[in-house]
mmCIF file with all atom_site columns, C-alpha atoms in Angstrom:
data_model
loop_
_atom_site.group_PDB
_atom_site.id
_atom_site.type_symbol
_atom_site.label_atom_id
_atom_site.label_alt_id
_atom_site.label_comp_id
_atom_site.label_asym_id
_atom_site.label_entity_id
_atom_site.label_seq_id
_atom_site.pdbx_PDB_ins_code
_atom_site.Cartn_x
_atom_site.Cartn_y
_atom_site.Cartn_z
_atom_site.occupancy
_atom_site.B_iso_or_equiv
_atom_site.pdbx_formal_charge
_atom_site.auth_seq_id
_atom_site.auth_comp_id
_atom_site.auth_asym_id
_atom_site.auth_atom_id
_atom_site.pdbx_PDB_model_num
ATOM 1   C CA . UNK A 1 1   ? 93.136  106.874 95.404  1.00 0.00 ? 1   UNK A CA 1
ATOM 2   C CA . UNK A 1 2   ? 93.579  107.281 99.196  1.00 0.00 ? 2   UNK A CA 1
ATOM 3   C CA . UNK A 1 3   ? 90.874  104.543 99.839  1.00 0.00 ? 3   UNK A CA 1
ATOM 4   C CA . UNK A 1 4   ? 92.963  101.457 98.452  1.00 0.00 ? 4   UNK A CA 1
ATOM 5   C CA . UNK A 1 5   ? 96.274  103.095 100.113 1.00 0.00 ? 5   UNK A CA 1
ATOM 6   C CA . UNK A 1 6   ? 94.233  103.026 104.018 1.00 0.00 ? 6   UNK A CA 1
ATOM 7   C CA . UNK A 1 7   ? 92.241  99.556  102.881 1.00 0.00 ? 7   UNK A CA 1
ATOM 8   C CA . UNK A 1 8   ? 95.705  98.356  101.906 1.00 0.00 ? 8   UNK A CA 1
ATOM 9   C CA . UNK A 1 9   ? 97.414  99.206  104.825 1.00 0.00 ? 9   UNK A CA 1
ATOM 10  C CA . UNK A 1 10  ? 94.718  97.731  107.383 1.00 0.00 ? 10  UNK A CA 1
ATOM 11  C CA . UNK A 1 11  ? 94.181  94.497  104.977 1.00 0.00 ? 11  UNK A CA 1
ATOM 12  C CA . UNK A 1 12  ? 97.229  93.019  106.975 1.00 0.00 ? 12  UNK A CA 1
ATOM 13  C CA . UNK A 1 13  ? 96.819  91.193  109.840 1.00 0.00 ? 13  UNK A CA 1
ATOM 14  C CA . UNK A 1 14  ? 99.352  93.046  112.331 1.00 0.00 ? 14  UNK A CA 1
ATOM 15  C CA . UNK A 1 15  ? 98.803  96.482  111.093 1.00 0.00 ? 15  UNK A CA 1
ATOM 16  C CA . UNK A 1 16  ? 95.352  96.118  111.824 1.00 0.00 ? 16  UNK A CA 1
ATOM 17  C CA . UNK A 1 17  ? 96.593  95.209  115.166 1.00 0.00 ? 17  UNK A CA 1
ATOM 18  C CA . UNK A 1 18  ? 98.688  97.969  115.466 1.00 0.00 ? 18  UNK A CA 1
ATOM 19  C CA . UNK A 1 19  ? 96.144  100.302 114.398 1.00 0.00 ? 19  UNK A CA 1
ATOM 20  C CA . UNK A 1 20  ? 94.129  98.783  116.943 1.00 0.00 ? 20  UNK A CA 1
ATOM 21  C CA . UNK A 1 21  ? 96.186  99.028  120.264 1.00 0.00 ? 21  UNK A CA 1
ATOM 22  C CA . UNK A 1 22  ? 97.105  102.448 118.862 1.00 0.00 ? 22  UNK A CA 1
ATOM 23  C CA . UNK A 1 23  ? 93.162  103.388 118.808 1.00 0.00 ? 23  UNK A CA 1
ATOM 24  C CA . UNK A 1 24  ? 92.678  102.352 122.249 1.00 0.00 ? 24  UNK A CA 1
ATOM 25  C CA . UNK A 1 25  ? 95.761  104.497 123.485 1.00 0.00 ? 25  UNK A CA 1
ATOM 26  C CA . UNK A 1 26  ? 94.432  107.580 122.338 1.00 0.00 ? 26  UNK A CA 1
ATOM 27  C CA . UNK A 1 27  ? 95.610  110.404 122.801 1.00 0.00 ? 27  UNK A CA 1
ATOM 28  C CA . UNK A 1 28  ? 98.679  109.231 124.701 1.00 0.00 ? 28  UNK A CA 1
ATOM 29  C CA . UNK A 1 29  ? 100.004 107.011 121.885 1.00 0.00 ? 29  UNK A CA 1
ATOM 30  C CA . UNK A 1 30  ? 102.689 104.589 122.273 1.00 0.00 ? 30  UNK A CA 1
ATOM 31  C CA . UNK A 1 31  ? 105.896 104.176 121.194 1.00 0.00 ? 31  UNK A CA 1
ATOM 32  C CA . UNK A 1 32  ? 107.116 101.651 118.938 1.00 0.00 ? 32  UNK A CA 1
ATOM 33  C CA . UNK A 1 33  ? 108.976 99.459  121.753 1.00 0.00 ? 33  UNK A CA 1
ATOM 34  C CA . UNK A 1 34  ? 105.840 99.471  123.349 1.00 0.00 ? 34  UNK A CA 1
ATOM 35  C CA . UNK A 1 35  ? 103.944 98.536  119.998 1.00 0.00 ? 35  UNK A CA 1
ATOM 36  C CA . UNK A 1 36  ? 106.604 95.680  119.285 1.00 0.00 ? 36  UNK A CA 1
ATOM 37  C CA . UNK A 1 37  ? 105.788 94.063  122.805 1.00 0.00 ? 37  UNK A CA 1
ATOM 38  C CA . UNK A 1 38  ? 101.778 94.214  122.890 1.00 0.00 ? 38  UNK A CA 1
ATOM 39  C CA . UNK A 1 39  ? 102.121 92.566  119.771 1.00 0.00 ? 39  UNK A CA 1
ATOM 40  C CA . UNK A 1 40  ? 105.177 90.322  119.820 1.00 0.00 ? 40  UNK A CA 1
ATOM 41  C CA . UNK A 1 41  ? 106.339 91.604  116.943 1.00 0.00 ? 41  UNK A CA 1
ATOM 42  C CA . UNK A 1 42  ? 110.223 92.681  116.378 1.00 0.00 ? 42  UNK A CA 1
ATOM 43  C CA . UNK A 1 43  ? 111.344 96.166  116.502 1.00 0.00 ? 43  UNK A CA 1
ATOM 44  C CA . UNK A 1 44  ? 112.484 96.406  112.951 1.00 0.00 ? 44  UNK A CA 1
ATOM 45  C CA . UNK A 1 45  ? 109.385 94.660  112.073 1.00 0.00 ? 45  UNK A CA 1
ATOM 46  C CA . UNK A 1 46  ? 107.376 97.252  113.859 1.00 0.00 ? 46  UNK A CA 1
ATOM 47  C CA . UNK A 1 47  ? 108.813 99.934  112.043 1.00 0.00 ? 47  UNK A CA 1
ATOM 48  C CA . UNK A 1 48  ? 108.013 98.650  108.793 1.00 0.00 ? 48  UNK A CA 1
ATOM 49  C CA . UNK A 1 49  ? 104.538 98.061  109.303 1.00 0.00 ? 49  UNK A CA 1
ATOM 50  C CA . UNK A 1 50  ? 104.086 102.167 111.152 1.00 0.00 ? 50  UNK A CA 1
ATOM 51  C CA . UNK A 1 51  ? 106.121 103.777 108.213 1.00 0.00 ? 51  UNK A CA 1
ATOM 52  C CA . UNK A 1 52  ? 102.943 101.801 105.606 1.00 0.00 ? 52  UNK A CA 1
ATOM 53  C CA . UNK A 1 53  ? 100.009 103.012 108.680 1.00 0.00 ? 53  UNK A CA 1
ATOM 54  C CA . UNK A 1 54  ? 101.729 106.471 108.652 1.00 0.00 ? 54  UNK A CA 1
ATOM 55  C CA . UNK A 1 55  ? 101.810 106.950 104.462 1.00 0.00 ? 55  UNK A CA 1
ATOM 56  C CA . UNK A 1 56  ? 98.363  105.674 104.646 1.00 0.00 ? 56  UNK A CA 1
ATOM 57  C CA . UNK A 1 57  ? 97.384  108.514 106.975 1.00 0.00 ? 57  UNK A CA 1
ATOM 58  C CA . UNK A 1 58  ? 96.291  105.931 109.764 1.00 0.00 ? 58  UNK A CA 1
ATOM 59  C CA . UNK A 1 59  ? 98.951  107.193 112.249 1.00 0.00 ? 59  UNK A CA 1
ATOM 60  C CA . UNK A 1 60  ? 100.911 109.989 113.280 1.00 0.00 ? 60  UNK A CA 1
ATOM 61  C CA . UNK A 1 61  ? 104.249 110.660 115.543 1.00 0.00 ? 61  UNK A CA 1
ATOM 62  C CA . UNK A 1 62  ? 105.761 112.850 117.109 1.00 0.00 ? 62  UNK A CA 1
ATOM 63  C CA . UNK A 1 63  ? 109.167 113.076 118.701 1.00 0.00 ? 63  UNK A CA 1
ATOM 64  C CA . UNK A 1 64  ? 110.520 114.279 121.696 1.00 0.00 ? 64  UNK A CA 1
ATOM 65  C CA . UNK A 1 65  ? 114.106 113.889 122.045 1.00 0.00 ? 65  UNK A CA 1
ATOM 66  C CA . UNK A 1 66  ? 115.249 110.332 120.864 1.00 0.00 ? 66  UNK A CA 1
ATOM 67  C CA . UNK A 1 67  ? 111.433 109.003 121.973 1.00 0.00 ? 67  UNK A CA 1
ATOM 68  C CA . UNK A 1 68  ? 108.867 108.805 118.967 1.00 0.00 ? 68  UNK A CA 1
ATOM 69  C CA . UNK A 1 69  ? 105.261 108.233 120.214 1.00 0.00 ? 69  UNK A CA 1
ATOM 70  C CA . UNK A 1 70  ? 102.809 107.122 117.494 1.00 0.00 ? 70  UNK A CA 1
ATOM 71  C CA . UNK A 1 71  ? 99.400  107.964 117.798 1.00 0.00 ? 71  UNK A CA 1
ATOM 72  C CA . UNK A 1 72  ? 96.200  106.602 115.258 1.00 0.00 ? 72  UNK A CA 1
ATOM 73  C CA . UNK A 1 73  ? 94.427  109.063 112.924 1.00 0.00 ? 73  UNK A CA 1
ATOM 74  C CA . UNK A 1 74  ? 90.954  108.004 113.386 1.00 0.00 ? 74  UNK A CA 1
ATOM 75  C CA . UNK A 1 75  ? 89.550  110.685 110.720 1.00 0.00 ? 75  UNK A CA 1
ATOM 76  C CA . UNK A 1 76  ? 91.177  108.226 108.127 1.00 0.00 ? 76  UNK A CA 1
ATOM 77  C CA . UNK A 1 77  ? 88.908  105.285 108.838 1.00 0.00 ? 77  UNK A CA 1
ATOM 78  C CA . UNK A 1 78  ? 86.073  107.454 109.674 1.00 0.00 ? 78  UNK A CA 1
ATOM 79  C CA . UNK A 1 79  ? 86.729  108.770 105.782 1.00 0.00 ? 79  UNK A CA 1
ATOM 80  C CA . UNK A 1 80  ? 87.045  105.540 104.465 1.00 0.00 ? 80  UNK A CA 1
ATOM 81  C CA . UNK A 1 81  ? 84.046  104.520 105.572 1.00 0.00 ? 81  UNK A CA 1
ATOM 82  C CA . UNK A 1 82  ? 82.002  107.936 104.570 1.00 0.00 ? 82  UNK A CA 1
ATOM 83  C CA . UNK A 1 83  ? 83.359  107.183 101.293 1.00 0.00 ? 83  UNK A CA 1
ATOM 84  C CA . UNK A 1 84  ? 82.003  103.842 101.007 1.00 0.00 ? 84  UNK A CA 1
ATOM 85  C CA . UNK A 1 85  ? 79.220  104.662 102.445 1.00 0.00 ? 85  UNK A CA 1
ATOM 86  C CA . UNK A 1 86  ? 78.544  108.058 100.487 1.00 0.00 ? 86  UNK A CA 1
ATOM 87  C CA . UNK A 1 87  ? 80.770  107.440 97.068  1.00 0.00 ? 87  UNK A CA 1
ATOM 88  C CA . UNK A 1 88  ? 80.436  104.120 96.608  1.00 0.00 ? 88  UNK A CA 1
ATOM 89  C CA . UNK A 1 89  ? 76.528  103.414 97.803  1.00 0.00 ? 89  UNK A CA 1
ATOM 90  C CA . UNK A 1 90  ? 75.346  106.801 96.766  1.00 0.00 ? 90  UNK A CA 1
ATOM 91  C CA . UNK A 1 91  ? 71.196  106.929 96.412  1.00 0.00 ? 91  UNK A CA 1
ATOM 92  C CA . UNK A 1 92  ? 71.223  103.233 98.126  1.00 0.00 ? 92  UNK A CA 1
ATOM 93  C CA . UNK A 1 93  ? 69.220  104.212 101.581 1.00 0.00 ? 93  UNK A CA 1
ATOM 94  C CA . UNK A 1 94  ? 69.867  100.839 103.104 1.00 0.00 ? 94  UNK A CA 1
ATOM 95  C CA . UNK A 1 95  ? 73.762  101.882 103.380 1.00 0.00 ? 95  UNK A CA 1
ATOM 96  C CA . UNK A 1 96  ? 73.460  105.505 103.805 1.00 0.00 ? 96  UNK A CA 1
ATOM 97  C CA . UNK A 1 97  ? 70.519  105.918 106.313 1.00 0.00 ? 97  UNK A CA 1
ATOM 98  C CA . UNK A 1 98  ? 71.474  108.178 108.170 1.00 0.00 ? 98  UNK A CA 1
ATOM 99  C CA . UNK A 1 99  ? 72.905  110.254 106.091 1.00 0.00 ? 99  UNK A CA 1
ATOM 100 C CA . UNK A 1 100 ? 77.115  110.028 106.398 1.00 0.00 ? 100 UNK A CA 1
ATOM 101 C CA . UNK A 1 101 ? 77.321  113.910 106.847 1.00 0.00 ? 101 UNK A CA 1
ATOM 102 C CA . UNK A 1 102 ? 75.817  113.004 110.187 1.00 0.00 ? 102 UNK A CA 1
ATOM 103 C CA . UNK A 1 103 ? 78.162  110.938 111.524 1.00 0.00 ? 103 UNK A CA 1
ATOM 104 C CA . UNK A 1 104 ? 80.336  112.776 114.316 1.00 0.00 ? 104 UNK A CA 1
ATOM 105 C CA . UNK A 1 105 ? 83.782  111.303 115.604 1.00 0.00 ? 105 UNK A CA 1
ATOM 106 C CA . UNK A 1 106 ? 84.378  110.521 119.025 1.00 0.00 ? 106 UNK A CA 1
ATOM 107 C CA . UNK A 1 107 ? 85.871  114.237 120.038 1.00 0.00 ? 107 UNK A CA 1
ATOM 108 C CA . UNK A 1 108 ? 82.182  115.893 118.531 1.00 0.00 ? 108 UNK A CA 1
ATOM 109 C CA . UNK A 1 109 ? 83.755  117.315 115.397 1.00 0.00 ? 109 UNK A CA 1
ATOM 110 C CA . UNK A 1 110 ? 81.851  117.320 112.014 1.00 0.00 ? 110 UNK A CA 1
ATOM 111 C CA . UNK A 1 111 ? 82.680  114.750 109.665 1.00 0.00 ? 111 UNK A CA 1
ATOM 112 C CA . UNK A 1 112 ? 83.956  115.555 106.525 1.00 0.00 ? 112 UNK A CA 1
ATOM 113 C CA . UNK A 1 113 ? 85.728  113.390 103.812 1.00 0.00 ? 113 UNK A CA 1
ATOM 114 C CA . UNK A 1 114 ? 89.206  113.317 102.417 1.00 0.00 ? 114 UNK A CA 1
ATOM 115 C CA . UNK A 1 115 ? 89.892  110.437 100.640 1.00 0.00 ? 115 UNK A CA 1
ATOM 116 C CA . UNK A 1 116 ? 87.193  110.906 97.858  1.00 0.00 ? 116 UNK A CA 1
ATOM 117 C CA . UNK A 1 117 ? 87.505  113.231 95.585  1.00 0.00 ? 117 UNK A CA 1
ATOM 118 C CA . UNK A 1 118 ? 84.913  115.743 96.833  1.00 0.00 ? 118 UNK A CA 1
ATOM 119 C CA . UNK A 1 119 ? 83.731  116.599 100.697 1.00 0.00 ? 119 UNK A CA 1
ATOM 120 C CA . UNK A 1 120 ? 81.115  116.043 101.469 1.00 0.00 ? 120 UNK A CA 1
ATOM 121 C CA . UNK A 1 121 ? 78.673  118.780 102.103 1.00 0.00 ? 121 UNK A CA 1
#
C-alpha cells in the first residue's frame, strides 16, 4: 500500500528534513548540493535518502543539463492524510469534520486521493 511506502519514507529523521526544506522551496526546488548543505548531510548520503522520498512519491526532479533540481510532491502527504482521515476514521466525525473531500491544497486544486484504493468522491 502507498500509505506505509510515504509513512515509511518520512518516519526518518533527515528525510523528513529533506522533505521539509524541499516544501518550503516550492516551486523552485533545490538541488541536491544544496539539500546536502542545509542539512549537513553528505552528498552520497543525500542521494540515498531523495531516491526513498522520490519512490515514495514525496519528490520529484527534473534535469537540466548535468543540474538535477528536486522539488516536494505535496499531493502525497495531502493523500496520506485524506486517507487516514477518510479510510482509516471513516463514520468517526471527530476526525473527519469537515469532510476530507473539502480540503483544497495550497495552489486551489480539488483534493482527491491516490494512495487508497478508491478516490474519493
Amino acid at each position: 500500500m502507498k500509505a506505509i511506502e510515504v509513512m515509511s519514507a518520512l518516519a526518518q529523521p533527515t528525510r523528513l528534513e529533506v522533505f521539509t526544506h524541499l516544501a518550503r522551496a516550492r516551486p523552485d526546488g533545490l538541488s541536491p548540493g544544496q539539500l546536502a548543505e542545509r542539512i549537513g548531510t553528505p552528498a552520497s548520503t543525500m542521494s540515498v535518502h531523495l531516491t526513498i522520498l522520490s519512490r515514495a512519491g514525496l519528490v520529484s526532479s527534473t534535469k537540466a543539463g548535468r543540474s538535477i533540481t528536486y522539488r516536494a510532491e505535496p499531493d502525497a502527504v495531502r493523500d496520506l492524510a485524506l486517507f487516514l482521515m477518510h479510510d482509516c476514521c471513516l463514520g468517526c466525525a471527530d476526525v473527519t469534520d469537515p469532510k476530507p473531500e473539502q480540503m483544497n491544497c495550497c495552489c486551489g486544486e480539488r483534493v482527491k486521493s491516490v494512495i487508497g484504493d478508491d478516490p474519493i468522491t
